[in-house]
PDB file of C-alpha atoms and ligand atoms in Angstrom:
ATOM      1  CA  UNK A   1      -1.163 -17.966 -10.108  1.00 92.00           C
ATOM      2  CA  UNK A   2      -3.207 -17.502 -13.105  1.00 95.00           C
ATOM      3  CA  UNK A   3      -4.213 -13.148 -13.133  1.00 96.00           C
ATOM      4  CA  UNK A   4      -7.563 -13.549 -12.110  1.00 97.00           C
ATOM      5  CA  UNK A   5      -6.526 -15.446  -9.241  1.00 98.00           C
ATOM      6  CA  UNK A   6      -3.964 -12.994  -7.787  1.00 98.00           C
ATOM      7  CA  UNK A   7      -6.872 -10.228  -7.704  1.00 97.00           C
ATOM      8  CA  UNK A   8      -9.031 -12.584  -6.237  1.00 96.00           C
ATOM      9  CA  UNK A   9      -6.475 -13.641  -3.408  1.00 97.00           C
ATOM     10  CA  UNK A  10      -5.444  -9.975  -2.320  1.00 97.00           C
ATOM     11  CA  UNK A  11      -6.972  -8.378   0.735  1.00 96.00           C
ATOM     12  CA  UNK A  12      -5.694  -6.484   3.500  1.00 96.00           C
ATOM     13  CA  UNK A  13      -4.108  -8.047   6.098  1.00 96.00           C
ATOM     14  CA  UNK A  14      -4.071  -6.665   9.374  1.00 96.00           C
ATOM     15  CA  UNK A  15      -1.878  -8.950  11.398  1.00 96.00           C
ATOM     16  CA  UNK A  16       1.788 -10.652  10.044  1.00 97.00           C
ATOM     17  CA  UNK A  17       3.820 -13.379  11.645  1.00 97.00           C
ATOM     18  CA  UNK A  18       7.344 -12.759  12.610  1.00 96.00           C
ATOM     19  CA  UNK A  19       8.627 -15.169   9.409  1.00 97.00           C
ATOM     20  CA  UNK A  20      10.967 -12.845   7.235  1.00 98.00           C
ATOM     21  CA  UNK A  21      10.679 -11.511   4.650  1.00 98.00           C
ATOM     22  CA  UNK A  22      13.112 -12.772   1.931  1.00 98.00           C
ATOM     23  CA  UNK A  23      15.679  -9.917   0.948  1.00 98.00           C
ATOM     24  CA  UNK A  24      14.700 -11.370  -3.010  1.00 98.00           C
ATOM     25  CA  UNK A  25      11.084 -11.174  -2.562  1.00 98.00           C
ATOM     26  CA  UNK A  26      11.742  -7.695  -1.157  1.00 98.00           C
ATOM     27  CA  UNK A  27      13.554  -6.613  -4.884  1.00 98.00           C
ATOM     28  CA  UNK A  28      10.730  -8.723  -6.685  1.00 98.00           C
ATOM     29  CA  UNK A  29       7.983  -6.363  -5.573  1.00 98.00           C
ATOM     30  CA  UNK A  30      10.384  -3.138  -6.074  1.00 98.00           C
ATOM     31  CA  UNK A  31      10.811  -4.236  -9.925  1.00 98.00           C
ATOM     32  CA  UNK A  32       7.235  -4.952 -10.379  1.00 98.00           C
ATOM     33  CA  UNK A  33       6.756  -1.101  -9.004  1.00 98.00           C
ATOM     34  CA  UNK A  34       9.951   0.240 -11.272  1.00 98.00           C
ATOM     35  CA  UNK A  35       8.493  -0.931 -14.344  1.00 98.00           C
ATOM     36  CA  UNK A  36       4.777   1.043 -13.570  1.00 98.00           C
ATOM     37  CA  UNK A  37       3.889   3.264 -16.259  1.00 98.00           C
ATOM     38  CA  UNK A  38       3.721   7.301 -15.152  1.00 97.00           C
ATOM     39  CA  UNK A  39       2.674  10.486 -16.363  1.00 95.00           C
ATOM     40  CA  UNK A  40       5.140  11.403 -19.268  1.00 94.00           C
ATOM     41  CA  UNK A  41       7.121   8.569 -17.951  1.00 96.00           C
ATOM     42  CA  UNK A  42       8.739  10.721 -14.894  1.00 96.00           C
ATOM     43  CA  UNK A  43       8.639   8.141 -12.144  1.00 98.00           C
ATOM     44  CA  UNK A  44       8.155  10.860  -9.675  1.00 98.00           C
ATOM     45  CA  UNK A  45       7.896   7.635  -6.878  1.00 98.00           C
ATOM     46  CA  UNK A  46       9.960   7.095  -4.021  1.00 98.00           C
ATOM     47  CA  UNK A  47      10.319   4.538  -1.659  1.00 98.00           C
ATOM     48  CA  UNK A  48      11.791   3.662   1.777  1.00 98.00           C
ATOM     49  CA  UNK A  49      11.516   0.308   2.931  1.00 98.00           C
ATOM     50  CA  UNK A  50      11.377  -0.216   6.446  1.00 98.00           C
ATOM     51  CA  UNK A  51      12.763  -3.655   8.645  1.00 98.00           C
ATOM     52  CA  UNK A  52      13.803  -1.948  11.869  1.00 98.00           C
ATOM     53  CA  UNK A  53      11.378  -3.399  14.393  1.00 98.00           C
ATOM     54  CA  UNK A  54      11.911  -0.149  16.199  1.00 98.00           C
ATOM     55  CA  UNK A  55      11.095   2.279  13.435  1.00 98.00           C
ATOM     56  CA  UNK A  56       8.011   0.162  12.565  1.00 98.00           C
ATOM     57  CA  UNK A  57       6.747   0.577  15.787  1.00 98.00           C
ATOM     58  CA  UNK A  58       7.620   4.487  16.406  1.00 98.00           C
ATOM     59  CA  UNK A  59       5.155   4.544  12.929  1.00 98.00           C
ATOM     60  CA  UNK A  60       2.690   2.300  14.094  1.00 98.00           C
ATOM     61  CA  UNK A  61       2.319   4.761  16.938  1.00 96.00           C
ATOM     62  CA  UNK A  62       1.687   8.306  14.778  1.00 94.00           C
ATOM     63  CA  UNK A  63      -1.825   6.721  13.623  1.00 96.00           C
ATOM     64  CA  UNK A  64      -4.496   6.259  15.078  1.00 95.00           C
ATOM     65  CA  UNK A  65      -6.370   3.284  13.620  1.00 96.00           C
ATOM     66  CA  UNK A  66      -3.433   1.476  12.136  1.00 97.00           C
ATOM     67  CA  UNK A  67      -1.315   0.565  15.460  1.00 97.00           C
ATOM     68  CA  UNK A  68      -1.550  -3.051  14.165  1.00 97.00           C
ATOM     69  CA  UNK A  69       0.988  -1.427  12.020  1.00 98.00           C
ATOM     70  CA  UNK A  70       3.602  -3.381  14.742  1.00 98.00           C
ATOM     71  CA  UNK A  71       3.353  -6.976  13.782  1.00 97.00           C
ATOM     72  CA  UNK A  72       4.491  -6.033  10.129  1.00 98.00           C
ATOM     73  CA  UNK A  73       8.583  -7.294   9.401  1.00 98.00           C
ATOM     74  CA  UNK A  74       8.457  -5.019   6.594  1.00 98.00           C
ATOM     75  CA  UNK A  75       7.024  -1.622   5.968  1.00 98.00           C
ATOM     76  CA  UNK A  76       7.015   0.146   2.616  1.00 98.00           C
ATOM     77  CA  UNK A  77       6.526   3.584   2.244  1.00 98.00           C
ATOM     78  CA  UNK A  78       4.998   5.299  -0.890  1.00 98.00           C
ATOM     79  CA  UNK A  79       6.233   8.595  -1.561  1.00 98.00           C
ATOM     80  CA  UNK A  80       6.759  10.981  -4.468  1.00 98.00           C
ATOM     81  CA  UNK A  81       8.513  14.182  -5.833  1.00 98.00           C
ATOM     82  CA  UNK A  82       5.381  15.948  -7.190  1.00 97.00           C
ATOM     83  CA  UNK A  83       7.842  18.125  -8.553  1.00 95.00           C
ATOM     84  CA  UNK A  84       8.927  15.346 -11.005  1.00 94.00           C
ATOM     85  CA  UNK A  85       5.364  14.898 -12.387  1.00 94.00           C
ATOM     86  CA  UNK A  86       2.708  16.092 -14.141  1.00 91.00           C
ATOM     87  CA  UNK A  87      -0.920  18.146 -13.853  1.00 93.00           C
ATOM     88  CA  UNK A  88      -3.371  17.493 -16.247  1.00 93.00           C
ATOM     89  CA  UNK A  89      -6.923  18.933 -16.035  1.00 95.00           C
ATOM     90  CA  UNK A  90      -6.067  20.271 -12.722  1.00 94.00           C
ATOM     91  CA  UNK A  91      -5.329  16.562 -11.126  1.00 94.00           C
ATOM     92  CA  UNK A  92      -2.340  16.333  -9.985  1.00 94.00           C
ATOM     93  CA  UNK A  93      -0.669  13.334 -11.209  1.00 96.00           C
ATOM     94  CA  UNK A  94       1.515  12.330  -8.578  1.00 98.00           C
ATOM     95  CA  UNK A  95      -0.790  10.727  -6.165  1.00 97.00           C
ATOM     96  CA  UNK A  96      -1.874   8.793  -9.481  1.00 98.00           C
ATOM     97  CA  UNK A  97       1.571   7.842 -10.018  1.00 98.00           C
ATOM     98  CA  UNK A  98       2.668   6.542  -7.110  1.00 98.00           C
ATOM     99  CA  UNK A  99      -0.753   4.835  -6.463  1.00 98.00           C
ATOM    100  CA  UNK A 100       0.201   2.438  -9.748  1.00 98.00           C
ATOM    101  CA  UNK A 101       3.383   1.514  -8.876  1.00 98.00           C
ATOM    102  CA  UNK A 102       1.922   0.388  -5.139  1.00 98.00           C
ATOM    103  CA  UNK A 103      -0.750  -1.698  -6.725  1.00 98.00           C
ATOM    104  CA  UNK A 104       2.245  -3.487  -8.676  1.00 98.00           C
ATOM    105  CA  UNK A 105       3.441  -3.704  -5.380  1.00 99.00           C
ATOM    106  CA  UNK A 106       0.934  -5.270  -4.096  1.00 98.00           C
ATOM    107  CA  UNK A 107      -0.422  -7.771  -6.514  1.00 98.00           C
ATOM    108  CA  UNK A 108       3.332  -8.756  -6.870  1.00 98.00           C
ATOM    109  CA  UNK A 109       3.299  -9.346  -3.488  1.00 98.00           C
ATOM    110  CA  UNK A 110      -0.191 -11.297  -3.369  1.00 98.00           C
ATOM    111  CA  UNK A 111       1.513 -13.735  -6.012  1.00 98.00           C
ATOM    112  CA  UNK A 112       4.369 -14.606  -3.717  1.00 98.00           C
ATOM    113  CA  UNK A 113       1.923 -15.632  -0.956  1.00 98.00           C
ATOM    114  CA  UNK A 114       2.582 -12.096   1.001  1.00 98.00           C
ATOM    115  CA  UNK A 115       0.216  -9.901   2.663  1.00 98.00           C
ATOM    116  CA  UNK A 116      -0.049  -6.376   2.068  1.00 98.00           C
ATOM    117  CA  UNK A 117      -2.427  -3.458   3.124  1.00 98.00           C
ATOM    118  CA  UNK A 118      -3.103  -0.048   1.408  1.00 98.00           C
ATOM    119  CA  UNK A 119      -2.262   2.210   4.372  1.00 98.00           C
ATOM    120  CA  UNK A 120      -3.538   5.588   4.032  1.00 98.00           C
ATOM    121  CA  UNK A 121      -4.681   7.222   7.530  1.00 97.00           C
ATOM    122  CA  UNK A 122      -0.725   8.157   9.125  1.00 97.00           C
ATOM    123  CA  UNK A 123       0.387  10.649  10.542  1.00 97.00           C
ATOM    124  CA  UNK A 124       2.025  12.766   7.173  1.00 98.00           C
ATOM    125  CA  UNK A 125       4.528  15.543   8.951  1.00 97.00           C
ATOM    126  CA  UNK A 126       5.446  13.055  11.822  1.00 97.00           C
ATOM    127  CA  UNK A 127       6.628  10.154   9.340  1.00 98.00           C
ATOM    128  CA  UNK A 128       8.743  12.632   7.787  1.00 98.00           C
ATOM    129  CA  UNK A 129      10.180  13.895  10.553  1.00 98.00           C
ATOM    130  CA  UNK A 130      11.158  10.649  11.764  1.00 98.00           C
ATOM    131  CA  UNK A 131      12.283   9.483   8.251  1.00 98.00           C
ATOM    132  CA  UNK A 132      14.442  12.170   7.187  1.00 98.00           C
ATOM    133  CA  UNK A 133      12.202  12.676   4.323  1.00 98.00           C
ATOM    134  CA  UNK A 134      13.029  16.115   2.691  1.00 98.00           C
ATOM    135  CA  UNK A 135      10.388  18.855   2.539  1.00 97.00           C
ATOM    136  CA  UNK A 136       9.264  18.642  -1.050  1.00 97.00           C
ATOM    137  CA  UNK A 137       8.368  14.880  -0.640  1.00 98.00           C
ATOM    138  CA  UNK A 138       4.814  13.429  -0.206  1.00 98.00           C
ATOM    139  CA  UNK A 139       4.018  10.228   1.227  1.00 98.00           C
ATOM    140  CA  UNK A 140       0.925   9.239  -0.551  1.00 98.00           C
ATOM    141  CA  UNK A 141       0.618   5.810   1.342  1.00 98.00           C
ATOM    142  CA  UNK A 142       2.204   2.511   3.243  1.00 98.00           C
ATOM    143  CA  UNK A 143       2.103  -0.370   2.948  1.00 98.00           C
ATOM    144  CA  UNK A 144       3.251  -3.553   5.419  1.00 98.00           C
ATOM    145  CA  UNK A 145       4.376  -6.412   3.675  1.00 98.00           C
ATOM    146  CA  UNK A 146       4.793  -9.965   5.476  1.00 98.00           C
ATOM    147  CA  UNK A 147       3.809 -13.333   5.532  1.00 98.00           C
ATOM    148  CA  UNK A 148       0.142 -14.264   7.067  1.00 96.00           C
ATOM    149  CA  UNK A 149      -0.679 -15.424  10.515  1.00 94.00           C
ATOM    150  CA  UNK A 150      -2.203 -19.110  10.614  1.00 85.00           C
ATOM    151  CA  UNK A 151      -5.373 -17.610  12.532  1.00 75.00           C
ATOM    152  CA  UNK A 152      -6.826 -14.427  12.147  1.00 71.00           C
ATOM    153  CA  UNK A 153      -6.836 -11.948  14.978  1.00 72.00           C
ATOM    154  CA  UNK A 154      -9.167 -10.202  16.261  1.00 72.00           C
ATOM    155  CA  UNK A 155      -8.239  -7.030  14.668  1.00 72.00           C
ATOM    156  CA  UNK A 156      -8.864  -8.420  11.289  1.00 70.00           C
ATOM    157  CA  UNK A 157     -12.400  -9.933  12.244  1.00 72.00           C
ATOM    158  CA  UNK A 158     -13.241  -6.116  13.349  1.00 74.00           C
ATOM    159  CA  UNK A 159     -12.138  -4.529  10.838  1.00 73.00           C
ATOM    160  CA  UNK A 160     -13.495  -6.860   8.164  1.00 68.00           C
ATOM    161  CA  UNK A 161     -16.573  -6.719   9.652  1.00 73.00           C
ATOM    162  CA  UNK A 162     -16.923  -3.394   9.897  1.00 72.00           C
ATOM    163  CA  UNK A 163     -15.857  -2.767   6.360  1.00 70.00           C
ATOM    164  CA  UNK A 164     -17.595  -5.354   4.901  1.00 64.00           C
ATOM    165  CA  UNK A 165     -14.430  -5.510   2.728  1.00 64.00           C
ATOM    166  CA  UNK A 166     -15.362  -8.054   0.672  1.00 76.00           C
ATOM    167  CA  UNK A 167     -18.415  -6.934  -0.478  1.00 91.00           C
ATOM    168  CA  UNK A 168     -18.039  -4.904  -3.763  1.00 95.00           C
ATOM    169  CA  UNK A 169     -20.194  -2.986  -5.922  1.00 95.00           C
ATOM    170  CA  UNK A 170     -21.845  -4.974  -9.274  1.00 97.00           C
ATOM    171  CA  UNK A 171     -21.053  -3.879 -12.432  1.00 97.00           C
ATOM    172  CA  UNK A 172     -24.158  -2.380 -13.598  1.00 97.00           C
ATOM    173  CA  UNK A 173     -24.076   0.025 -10.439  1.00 97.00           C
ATOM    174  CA  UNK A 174     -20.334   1.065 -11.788  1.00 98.00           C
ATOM    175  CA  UNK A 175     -20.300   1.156 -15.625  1.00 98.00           C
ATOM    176  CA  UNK A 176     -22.112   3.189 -18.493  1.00 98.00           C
ATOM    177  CA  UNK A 177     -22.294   2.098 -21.471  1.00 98.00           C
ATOM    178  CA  UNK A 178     -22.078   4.954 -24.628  1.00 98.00           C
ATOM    179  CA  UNK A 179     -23.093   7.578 -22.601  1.00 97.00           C
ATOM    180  CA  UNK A 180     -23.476   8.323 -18.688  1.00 97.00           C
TER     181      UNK A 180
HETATM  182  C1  LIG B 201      -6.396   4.524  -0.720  1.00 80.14           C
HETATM  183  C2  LIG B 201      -6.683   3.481   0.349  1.00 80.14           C
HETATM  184  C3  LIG B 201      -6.459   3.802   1.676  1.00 80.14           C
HETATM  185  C4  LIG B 201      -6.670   2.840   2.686  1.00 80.14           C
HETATM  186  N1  LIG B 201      -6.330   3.138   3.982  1.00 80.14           N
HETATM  187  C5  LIG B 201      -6.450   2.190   4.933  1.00 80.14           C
HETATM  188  C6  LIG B 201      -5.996   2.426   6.267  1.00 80.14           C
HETATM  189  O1  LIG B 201      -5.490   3.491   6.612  1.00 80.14           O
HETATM  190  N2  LIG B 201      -6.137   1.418   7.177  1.00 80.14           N
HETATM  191  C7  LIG B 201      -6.665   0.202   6.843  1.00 80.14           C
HETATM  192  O2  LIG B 201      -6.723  -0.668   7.715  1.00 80.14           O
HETATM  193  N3  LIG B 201      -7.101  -0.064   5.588  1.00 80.14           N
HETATM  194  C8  LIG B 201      -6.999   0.893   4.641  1.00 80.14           C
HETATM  195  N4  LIG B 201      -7.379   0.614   3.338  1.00 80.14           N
HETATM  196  C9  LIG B 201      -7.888  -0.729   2.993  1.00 80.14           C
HETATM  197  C10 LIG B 201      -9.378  -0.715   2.673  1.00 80.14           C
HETATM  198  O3  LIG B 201     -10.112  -0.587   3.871  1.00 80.14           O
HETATM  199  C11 LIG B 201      -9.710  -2.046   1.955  1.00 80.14           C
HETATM  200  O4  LIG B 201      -9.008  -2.090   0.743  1.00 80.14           O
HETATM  201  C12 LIG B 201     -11.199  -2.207   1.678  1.00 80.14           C
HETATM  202  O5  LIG B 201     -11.923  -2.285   2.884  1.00 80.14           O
HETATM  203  C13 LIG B 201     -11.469  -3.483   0.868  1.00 80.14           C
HETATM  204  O6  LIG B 201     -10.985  -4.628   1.573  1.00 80.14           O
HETATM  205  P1  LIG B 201      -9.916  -5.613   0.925  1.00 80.14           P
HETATM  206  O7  LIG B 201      -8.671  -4.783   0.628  1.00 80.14           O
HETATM  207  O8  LIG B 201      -9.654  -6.669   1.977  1.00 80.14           O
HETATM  208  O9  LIG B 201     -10.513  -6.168  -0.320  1.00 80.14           O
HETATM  209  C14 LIG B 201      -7.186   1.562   2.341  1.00 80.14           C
HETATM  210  C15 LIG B 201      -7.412   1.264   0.981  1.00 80.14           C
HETATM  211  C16 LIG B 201      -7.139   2.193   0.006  1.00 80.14           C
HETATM  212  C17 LIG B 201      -7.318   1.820  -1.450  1.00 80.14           C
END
């Protein structure tokens, strides 16, 4: 797919079919995030990827809007060592990070024909309870990662509607030009 058109095709899917997820595709979308750039280079992200149905659905369950969580085979989850990053101007870095190497993630997948969704409403000290995931650890977001449902459910008609998700804003309501 030519750039333009991967940015084009993403959007957040709601609802996966049962199809697989190839074990390839998988590592595909795990380079594209190794190679992210980071602040000072430290790679403070961390991933777990998830393909027990079980697990998937005991996560599903600690939110509260994303219980269509379920139908995903595969569920990645974003997390980073904010010890092994940076603060600059009082932001701290990590979030930043990690959120770079998930949009690799992402787009990668979009170009393979997969279906992701930025997940950020979970339940934080639950997850990492049932993860194992040591104390210093954040997990700054998930995402699911499968292959598309002929017909769109009914949780993705609400939930587009509701958003509006694919209207976005122009340009001239976003960017300055020389000065604010
Ligand atoms: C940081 C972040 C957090 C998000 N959290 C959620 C979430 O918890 N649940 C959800 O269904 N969508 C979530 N989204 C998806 C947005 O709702 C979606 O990107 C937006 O409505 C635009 O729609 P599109 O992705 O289909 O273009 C999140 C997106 C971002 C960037």
């Amino acid at each position: 797919m030519e750039f333009i058109d991967v940015i084009k095709a993403r959007t957040s899917v709601r609802e996966y079919s049962e199809k697989q997820v190839e074990e390839e595709k998988i590592i595909y979308v795990l380079e594209c995030a190794r190679l992210a750039p980071s602040s000072a280079n430290k790679q403070c992200w961390r991933f777990i990827v998830i393909q027990n149905k079980v697990t998937i659905e005991q996560i599903a369950k600690t939110t509260i809007i994303n219980r269509w969580l379920k139908t995903t085979p595969v569920l990645i989850v974003a997390c980073a060592d904010p010890t092994d990053s940076g603060t600059v101007n009082s932001i701290e870095y990590y979030t930043v990070d990690v959120s770079i190497a998930l949009e690799h993630i992402i787009l990668a997948a979009t170009n393979l024909g997969l279906g992701t969704c930025w997940v950020a409403e979970f339940n934080e000290e639950k997850l990492k309870e049932l993860l194992e995931v040591p104390k210093r650890i954040r997990i700054v977001a998930l995402t699911p990662l499968g292959y598309l449902v002929d017909k769109k459910g009914i949780t993705e008609q609400i939930t587009k509607t509701l958003l509006k998700s694919n209207k976005r804003k122009t340009l001239d309501e976003i960017v300055h030009h020389e000065q604010w």
